[in-house]
Tab-separated table of C-alpha atoms in Angstrom:
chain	number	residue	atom	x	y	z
M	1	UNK	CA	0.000	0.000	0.000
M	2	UNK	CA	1.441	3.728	-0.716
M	3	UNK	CA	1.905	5.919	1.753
M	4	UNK	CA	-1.213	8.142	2.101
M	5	UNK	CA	0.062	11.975	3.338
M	6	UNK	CA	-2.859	12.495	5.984
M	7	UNK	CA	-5.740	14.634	4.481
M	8	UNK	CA	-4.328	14.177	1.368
M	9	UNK	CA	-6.794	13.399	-1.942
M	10	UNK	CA	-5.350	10.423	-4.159
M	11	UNK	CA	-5.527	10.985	-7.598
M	12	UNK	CA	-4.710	9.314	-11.031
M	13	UNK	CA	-4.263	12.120	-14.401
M	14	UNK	CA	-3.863	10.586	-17.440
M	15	UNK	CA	-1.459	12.843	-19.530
M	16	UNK	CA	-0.306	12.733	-23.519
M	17	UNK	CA	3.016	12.002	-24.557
M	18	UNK	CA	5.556	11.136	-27.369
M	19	UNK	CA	5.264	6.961	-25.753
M	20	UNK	CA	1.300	7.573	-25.122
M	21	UNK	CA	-0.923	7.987	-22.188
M	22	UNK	CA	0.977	8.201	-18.843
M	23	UNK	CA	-0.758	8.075	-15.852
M	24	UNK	CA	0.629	10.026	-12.891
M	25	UNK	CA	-0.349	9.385	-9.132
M	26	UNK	CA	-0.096	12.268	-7.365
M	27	UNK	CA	-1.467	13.182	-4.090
M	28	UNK	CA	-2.688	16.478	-3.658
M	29	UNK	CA	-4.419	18.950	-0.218
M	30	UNK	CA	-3.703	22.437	1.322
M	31	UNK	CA	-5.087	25.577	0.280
M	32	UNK	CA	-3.480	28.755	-1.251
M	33	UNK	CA	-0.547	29.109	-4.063
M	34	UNK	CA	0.023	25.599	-5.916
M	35	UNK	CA	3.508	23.757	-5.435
M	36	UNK	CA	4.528	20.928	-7.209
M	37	UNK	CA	6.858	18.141	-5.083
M	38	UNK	CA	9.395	16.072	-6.851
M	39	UNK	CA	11.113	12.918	-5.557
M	40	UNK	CA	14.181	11.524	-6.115
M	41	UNK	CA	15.952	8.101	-6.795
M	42	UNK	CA	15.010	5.080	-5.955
M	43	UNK	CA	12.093	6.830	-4.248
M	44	UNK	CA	8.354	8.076	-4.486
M	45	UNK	CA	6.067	10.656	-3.400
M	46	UNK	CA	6.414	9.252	-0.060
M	47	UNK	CA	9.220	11.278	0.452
M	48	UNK	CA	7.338	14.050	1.276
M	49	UNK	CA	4.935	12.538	3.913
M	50	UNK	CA	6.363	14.701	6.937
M	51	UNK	CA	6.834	18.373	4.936
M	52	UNK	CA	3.764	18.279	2.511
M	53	UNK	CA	1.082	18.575	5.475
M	54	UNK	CA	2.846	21.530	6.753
M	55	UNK	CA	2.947	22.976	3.292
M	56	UNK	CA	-0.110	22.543	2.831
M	57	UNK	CA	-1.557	25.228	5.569
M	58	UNK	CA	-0.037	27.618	3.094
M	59	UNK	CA	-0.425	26.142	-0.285
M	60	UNK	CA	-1.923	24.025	-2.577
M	61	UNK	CA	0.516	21.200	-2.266
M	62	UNK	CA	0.642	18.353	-5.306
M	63	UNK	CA	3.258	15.736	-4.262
M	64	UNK	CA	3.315	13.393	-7.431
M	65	UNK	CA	5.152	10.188	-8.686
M	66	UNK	CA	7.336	10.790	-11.651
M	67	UNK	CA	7.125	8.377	-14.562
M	68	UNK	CA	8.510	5.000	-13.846
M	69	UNK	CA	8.200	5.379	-10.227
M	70	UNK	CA	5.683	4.278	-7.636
M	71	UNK	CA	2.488	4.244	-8.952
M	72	UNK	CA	2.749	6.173	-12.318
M	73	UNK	CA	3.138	5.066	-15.357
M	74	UNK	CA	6.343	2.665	-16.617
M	75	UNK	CA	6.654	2.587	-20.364
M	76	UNK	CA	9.641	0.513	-21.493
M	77	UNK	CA	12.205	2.635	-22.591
M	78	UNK	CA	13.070	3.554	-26.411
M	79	UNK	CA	16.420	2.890	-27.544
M	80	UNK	CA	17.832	7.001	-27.319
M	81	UNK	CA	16.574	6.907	-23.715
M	82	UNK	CA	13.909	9.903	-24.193
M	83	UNK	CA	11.207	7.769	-22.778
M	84	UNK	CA	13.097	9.109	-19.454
M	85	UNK	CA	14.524	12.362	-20.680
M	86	UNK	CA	13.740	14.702	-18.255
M	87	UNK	CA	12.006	16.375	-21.336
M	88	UNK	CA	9.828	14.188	-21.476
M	89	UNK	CA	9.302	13.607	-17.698
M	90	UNK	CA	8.727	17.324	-16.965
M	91	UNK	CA	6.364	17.692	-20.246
M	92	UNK	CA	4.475	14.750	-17.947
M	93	UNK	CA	4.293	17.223	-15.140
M	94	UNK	CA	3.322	20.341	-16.411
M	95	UNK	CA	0.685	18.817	-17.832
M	96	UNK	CA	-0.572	17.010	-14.471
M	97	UNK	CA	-0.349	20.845	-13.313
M	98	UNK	CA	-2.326	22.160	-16.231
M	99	UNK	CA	-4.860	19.223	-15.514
M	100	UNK	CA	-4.965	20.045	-12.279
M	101	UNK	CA	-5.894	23.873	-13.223
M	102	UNK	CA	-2.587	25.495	-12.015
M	103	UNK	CA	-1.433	27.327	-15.308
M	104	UNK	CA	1.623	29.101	-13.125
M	105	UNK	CA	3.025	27.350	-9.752
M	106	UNK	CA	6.328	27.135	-7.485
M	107	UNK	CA	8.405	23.593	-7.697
M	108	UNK	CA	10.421	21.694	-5.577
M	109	UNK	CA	12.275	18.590	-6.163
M	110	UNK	CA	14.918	16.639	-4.909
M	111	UNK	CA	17.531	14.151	-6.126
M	112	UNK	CA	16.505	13.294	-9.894
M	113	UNK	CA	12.980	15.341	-8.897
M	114	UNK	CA	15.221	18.400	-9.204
M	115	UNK	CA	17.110	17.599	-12.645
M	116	UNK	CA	13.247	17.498	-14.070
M	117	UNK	CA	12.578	20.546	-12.300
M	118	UNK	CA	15.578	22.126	-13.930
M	119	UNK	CA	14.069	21.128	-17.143
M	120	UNK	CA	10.729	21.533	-16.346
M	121	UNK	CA	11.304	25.040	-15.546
M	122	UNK	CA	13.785	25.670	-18.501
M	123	UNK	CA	10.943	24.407	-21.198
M	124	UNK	CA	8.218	26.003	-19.570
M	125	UNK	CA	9.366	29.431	-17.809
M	126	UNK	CA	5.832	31.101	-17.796
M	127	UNK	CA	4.997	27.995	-15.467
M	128	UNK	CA	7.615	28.077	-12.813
M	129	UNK	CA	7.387	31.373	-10.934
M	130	UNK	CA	9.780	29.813	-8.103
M	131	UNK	CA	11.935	26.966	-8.113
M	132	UNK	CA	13.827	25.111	-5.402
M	133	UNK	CA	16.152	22.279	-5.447
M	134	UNK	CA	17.682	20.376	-3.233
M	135	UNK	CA	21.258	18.530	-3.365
M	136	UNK	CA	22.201	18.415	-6.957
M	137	UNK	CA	24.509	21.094	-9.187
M	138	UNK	CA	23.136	20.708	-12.787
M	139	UNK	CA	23.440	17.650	-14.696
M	140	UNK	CA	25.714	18.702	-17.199
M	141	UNK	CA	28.080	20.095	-14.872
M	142	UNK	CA	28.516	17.155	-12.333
M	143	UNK	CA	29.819	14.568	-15.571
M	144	UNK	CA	31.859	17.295	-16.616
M	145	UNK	CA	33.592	17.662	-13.661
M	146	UNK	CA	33.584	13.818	-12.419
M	147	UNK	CA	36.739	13.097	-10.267
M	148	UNK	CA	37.896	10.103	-8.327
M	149	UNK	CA	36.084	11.323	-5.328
M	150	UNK	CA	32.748	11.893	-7.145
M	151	UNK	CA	32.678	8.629	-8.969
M	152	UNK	CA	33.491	6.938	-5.426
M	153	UNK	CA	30.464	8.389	-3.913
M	154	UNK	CA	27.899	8.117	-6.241
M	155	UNK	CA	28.984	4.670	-8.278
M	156	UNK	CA	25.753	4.087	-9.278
M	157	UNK	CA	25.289	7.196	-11.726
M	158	UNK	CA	27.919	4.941	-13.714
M	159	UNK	CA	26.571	1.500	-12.782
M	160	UNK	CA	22.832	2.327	-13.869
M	161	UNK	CA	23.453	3.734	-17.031
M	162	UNK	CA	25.168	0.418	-18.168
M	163	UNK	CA	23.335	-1.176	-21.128
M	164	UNK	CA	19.894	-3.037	-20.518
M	165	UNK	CA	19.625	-5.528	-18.882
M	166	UNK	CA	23.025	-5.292	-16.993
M	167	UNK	CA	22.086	-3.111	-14.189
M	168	UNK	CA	18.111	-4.401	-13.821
M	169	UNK	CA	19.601	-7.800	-13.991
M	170	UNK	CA	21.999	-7.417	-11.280
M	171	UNK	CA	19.326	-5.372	-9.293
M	172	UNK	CA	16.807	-7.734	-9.290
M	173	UNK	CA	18.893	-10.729	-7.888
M	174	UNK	CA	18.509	-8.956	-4.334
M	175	UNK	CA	16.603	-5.855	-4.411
M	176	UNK	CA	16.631	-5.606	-0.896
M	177	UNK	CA	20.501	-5.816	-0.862
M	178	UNK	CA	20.718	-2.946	-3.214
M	179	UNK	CA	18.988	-0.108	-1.598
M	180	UNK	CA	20.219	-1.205	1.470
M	181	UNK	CA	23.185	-0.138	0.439
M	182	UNK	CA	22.829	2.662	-2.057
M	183	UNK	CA	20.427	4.256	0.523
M	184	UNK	CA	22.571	3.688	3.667
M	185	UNK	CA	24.696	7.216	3.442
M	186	UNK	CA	25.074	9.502	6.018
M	187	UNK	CA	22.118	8.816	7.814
M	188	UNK	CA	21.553	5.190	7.331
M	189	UNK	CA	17.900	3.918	6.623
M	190	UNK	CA	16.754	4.682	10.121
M	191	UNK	CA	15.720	8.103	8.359
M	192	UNK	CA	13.178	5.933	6.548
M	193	UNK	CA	9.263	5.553	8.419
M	194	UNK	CA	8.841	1.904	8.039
M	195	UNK	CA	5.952	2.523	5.143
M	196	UNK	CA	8.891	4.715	3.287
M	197	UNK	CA	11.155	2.339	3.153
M	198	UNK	CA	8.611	-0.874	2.020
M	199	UNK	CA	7.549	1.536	-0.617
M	200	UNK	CA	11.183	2.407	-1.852
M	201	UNK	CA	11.676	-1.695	-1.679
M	202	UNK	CA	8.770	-2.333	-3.376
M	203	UNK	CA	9.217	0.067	-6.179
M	204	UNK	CA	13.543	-0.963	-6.504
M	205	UNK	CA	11.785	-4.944	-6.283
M	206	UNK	CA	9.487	-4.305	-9.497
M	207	UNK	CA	11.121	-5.401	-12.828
M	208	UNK	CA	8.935	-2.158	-14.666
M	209	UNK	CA	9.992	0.077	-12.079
M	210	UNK	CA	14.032	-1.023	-11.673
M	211	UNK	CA	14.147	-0.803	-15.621
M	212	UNK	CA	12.260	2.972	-15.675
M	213	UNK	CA	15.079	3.791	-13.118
M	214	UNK	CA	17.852	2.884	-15.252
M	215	UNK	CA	16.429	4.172	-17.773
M	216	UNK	CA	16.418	7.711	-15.998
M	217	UNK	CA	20.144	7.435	-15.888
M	218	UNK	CA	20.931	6.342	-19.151
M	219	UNK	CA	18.707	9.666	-20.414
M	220	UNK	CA	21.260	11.245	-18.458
M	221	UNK	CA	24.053	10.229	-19.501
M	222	UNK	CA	22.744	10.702	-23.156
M	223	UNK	CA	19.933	12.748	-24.589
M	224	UNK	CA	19.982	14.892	-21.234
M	225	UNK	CA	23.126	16.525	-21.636
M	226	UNK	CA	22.227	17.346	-25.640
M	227	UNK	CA	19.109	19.165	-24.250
M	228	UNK	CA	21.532	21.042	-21.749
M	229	UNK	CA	24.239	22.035	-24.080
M	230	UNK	CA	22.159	23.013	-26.546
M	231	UNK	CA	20.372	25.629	-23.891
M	232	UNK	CA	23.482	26.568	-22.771
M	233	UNK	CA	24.671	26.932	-26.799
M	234	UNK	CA	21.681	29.504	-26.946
M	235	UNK	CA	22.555	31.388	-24.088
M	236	UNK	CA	19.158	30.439	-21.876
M	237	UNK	CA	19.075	30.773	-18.181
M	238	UNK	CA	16.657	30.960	-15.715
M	239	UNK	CA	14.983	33.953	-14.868
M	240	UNK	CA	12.630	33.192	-12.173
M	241	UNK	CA	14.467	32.726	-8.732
M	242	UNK	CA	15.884	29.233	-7.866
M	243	UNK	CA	17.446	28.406	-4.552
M	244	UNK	CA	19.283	25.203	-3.996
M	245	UNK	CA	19.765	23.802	-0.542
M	246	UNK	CA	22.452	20.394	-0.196
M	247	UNK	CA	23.863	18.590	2.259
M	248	UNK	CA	27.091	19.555	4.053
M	249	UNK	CA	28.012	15.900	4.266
M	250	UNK	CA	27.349	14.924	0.566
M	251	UNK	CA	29.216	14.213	-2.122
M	252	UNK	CA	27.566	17.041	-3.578
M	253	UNK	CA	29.569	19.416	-0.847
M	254	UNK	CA	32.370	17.208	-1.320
M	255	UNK	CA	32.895	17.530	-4.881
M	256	UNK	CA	31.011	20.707	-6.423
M	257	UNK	CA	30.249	24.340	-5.873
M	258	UNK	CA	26.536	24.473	-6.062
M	259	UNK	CA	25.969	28.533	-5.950
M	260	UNK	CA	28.688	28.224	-8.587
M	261	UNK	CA	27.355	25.745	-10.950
M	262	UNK	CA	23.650	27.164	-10.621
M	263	UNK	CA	24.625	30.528	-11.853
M	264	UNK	CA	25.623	29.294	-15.065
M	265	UNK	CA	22.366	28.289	-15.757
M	266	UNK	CA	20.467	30.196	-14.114
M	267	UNK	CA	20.378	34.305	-13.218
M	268	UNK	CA	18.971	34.782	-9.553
M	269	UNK	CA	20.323	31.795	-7.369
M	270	UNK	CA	20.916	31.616	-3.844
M	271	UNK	CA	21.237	28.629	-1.145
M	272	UNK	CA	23.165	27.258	1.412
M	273	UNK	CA	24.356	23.947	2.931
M	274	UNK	CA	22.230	21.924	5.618
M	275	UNK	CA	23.762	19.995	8.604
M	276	UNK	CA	22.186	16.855	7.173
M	277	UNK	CA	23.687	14.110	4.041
M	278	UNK	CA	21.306	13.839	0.759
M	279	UNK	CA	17.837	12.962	1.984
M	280	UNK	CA	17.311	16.453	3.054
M	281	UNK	CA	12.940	15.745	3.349
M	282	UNK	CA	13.389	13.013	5.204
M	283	UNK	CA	17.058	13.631	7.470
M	284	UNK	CA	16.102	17.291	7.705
M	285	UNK	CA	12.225	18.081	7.474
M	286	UNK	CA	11.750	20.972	9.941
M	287	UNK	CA	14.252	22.993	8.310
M	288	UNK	CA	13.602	22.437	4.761
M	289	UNK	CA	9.887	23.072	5.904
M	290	UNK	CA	11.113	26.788	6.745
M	291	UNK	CA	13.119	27.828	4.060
M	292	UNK	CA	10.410	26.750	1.610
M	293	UNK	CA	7.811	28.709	3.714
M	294	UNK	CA	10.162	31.215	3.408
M	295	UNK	CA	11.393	31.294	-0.147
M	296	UNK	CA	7.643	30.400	-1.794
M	297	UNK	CA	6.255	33.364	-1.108
């Protein structure tokens, strides 16, 4: 069973696309301005189960499942990977939001949530009027600057986008063994509510979803990065404000400069570290809770 975010609505939107119909669970309550919630890798709306209801005294909060994960949609992927571009999963998105009857709206994701944010807000600027992310420096950027130390930390950006079905294979022989320990970190899994974590298992245990996650990756690795160097070819950037909050003991601290990195891409940024490692929601809830009270506005 998903985890429900208390006074939530469930909902299902059916949205077009370039592979067909995708259906996107989202869960959605609160009143005021709408903001869109992204998760991350190998996770699920669920990730937002302790900040959403506090949100959602000051906005109309939609926490939703990309494609691939949780309960959305899981189209096998095409051969050039843009079943999982982020193209393609923020077109998915923006028109959940549209469907939903928020033409304009503030975004936050995390983890992979906030690489289709980036996009989401770089293909659709008269959407976006805020956007925050939390522990990445652009895609583009991070594999163009891969060291030693980076590739240590987060192996998996380079063990996913192996050719199918090397990774899903090797997944799928012990799921449980996997996240385990991809999702140990900083923190360890004790960060994890006991529903979290059977979700995340449950999604990284099913063959559709592993694949969709890979997949995600490999789009990274490929298609991705020609969408980003062609924006940054033309010159775009962000205009509306973006903040980006990471972890001070992530790789992300470790290896990159994330004020740095954002302002090539984007023209207002501002942000800080956290005393927390990548799972900022979930390690760090209270605080994140503030500064996005504090920066949607």
């Amino acid at each position: 069973m998903p985890v429900i975010i208390p006074k939530f609505e469930q909902k299902r939107v059916t949205v077009s696309s370039g592979d067909g119909p995708i259906e996107i669970a989202c869960q959605v309550g609160g009143n005021g301005p709408p903001i869109l919630l992204l998760h991350g890798f190998p996770q699920t709306k669920a990730i937002w189960e302790i900040v959403a209801p506090e949100l959602a005294k000051n906005f109309t909060v939609v926490a939703s499942d990309l494609r691939g994960y949780g309960e959305s949609s899981k189209p096998h992927g095409k051969t050039d990977h843009s079943t999982y571009s982020k193209r393609s999963m923020a077109s998915d998105q923006h028109a959940l939001m549209k469907a939903l009857g928020h033409e304009q709206f503030f975004l936050l994701g995390h983890d992979r949530g906030g690489r289709v944010s980036h996009r989401l807000a770089m293909d659709y600027p008269e959407s976006v009027l805020r956007l925050m992310v939390l522990d990445i420096s652009p895609t583009l950027t991070m594999y163009e600057n891969t060291t030693m130390e980076f590739a240590k930390g987060y192996w998996h950006w380079f063990f996913l986008i192996q050719a199918e079905p090397i990774p899903e294979t090797l997944i799928g022989a012990n799921p449980e063994f996997w996240i385990n320990k991809h999702m140990g970190r900083h923190a360890g899994t004790g960060i994890f509510s006991a529903e979290r974590w059977a979700e995340y298992l449950a999604g990284a245990s099913n063959p559709q979803s592993m694949h969709a996650m890979c997949e995600d990756y490999r789009a990274a690795a490929t298609i991705d990065l020609m969408h980003d160097r062609a924006d940054r070819a033309a010159g775009k950037k962000l205009k509306m404000p973006l903040r980006v909050l990471w972890g001070e003991h992530g790789i992300v601290n470790k290896c990159f400069k994330p004020i740095e990195d954002w302002e090539v891409v984007a023209h207002d940024v501002s942000g800080r570290a956290v005393s927390c490692g990548h799972y900022i929601p979930e390690e760090l809830p209270t605080e994140l809770i503030a500064e996005a009270q504090s920066f949607f506005k």
